[in-house]
Tab-separated table of C-alpha atoms in Angstrom:
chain	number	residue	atom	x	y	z
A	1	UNK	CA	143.099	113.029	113.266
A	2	UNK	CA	146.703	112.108	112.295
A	3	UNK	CA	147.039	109.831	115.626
A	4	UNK	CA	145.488	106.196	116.700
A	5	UNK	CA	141.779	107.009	118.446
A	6	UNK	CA	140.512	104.829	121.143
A	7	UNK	CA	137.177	105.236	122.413
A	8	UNK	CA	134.266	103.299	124.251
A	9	UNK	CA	131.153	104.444	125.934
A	10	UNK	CA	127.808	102.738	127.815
A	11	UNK	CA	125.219	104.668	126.698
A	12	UNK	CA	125.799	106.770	123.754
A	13	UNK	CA	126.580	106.763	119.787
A	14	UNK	CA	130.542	107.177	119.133
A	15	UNK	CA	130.710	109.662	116.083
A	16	UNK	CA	134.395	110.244	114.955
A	17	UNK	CA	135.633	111.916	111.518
A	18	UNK	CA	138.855	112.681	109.664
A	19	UNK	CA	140.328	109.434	110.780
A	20	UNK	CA	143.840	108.241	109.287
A	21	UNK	CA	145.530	105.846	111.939
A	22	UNK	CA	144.441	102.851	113.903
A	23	UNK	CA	140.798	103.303	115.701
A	24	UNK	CA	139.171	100.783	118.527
A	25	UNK	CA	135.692	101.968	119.201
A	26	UNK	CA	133.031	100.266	121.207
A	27	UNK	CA	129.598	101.106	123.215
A	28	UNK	CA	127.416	99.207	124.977
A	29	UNK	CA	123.678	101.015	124.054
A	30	UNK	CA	124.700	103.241	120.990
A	31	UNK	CA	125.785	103.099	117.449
A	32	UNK	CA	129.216	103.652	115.872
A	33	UNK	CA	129.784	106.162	113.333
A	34	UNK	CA	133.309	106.139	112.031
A	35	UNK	CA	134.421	108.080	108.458
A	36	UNK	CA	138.023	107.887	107.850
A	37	UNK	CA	139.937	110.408	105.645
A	38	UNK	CA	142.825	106.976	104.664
A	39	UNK	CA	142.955	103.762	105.336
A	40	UNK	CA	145.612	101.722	104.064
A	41	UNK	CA	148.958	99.644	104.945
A	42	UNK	CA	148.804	98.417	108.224
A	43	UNK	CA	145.950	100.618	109.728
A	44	UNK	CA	143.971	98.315	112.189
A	45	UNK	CA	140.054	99.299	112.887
A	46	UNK	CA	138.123	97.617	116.103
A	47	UNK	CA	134.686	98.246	116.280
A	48	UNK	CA	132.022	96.709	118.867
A	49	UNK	CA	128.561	97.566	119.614
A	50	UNK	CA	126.135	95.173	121.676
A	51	UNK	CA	122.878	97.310	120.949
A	52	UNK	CA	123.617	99.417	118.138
A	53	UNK	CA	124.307	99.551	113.961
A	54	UNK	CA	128.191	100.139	113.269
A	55	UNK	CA	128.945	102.458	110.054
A	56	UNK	CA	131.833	102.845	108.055
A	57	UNK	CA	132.754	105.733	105.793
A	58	UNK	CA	135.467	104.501	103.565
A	59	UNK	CA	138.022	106.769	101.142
A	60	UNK	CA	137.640	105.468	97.726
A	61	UNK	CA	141.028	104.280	97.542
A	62	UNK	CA	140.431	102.223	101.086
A	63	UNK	CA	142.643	98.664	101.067
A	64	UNK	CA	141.774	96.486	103.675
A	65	UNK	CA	140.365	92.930	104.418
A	66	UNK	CA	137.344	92.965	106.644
A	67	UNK	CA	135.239	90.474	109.242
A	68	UNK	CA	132.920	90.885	110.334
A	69	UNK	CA	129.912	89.675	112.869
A	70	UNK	CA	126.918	90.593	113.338
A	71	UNK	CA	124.193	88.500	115.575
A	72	UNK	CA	121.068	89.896	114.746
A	73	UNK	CA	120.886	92.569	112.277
A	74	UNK	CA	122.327	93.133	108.688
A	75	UNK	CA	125.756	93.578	107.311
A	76	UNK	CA	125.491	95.835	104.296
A	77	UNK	CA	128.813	96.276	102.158
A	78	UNK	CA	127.660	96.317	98.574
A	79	UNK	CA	129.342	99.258	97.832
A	80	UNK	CA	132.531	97.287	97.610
A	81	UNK	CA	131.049	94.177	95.920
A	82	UNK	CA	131.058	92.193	99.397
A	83	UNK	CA	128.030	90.563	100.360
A	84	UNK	CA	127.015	88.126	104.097
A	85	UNK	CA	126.447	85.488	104.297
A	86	UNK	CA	123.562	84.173	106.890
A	87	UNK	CA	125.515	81.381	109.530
A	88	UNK	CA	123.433	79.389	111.952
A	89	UNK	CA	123.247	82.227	114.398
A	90	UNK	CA	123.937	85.795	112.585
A	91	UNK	CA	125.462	87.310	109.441
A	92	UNK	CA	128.992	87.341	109.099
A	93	UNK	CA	131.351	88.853	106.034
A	94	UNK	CA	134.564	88.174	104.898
A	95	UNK	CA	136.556	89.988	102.800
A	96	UNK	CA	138.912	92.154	100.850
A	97	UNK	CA	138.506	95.827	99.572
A	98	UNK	CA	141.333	96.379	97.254
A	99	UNK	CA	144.767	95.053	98.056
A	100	UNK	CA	143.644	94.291	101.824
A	101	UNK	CA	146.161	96.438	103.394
A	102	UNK	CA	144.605	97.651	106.790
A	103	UNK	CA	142.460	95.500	108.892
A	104	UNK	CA	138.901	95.935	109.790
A	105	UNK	CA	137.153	93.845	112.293
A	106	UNK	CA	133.216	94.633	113.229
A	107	UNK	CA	130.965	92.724	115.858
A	108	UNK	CA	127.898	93.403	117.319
A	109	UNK	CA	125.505	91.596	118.618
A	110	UNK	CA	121.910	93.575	117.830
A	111	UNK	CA	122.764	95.438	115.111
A	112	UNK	CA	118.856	96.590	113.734
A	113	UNK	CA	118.592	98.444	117.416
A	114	UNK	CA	114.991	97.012	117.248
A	115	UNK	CA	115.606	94.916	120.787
A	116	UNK	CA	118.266	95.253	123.213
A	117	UNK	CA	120.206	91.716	123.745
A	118	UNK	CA	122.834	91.128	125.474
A	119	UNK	CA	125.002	87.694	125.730
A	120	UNK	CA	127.121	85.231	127.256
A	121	UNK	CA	128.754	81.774	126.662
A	122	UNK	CA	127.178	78.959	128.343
A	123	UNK	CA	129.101	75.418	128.204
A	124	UNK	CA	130.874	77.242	125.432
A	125	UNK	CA	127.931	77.772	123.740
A	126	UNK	CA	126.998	81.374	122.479
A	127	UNK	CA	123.520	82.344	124.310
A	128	UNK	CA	121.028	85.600	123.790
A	129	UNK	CA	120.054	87.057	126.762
A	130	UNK	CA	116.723	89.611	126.935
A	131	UNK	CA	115.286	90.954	129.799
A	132	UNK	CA	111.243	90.745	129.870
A	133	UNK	CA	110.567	92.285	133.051
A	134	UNK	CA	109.261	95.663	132.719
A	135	UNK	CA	105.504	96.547	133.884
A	136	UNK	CA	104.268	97.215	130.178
A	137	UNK	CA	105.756	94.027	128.460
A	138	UNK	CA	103.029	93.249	126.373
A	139	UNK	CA	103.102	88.810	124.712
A	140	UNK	CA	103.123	91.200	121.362
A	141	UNK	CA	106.353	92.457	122.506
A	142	UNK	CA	107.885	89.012	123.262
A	143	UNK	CA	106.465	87.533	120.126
A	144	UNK	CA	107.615	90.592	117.946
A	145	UNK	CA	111.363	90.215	119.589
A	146	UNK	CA	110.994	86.262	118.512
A	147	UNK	CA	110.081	86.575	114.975
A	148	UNK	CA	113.103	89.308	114.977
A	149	UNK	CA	115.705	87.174	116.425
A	150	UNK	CA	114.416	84.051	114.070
A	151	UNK	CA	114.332	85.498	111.028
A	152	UNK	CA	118.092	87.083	111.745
C-alpha cells in the first residue's frame, strides 16, 4: 500500500499489511494488527483499541519515536531495547527507534482482552467503567476482573 490507510471498526480485529505511508487505525472490541513494509521520515501511525492488544510489525531499518498508553495490559517493545514503565494507572512507553523519523502513537485501554472496559473522564479524572450485569456473573468473575485491573 503506497497511499495513507485509514480504518476503524466496532467489532472486529483490523489486519493491514504492506504498509508504507501514514496509517490511523482504531476498533472498539478487536485487536490491531498492522506490519508495515517502511517507516521512516515523516510517516505518522495512530492506533486505538478500547478492548483489544495492538501489534506492530516493524522493517528493520524502522526510525521513529513512539508513545504509547496502555491502561490495563502490557506494552512489549524489547525488540528495540524500549521497555514501560508502570504509571499510577497503566503502562506507558516512550521512545525512539533509530533516528525517530516517523511518529507512532498507541493507546488502548484493555489491552490483555481478558475483560472488556470501557472509560470516561469524571471531574477530569480518568475512570474504568465495567458492566456486571449479565445473568451468569459469578463474585469469581468480579473478583478475577479486580485482581486484573490491580495488578495492571
Amino acid at each position: 500500500v503506497e497511499g495513507a490507510v485509514k480504518a476503524s471498526t466496532v467489532n472486529g480485529t483490523l489486519t493491514v499489511s504492506g504498509l508504507a505511508a501514514d496509517v490511523s487505525l482504531e476498533t472498539v472490541n478487536g485487536s490491531v494488527k498492522a506490519r508495515f513494509d517502511r517507516l521512516g521520515v515523516g510517516q505518522r501511525v495512530n492506533a486505538e483499541a478500547v478492548n483489544g492488544a495492538i501489534t506492530l510489525v516493524l522493517p528493520a531499518d524502522a526510525s521513529a519515536r513512539i508513545e504509547a498508553e496502555t491502561v490495563n495490559g502490557g506494552i512489549d517493545c524489547d525488540d528495540f531495547g524500549l521497555k514501560a514503565e508502570k504509571g499510577f494507572v497503566g503502562r506507558d512507553l516512550s521512545g525512539e527507534i533509530g533516528a525517530g523519523e516517523a511518529r507512532i502513537s498507541l493507546d488502548t485501554v484493555n489491552g490483555s482482552g481478558r475483560i472488556f472496559l470501557t472509560h470516561t473522564k469524571i471531574d477530569g479524572k480518568l475512570t474504568l467503567r465495567m458492566s456486571i450485569g449479565q445473568a451468569r456473573t459469578e463474585a469469581r468473575h468480579v473478583r478475577s476482573a479486580w485482581d486484573l485491573i490491580s495488578s495492571s
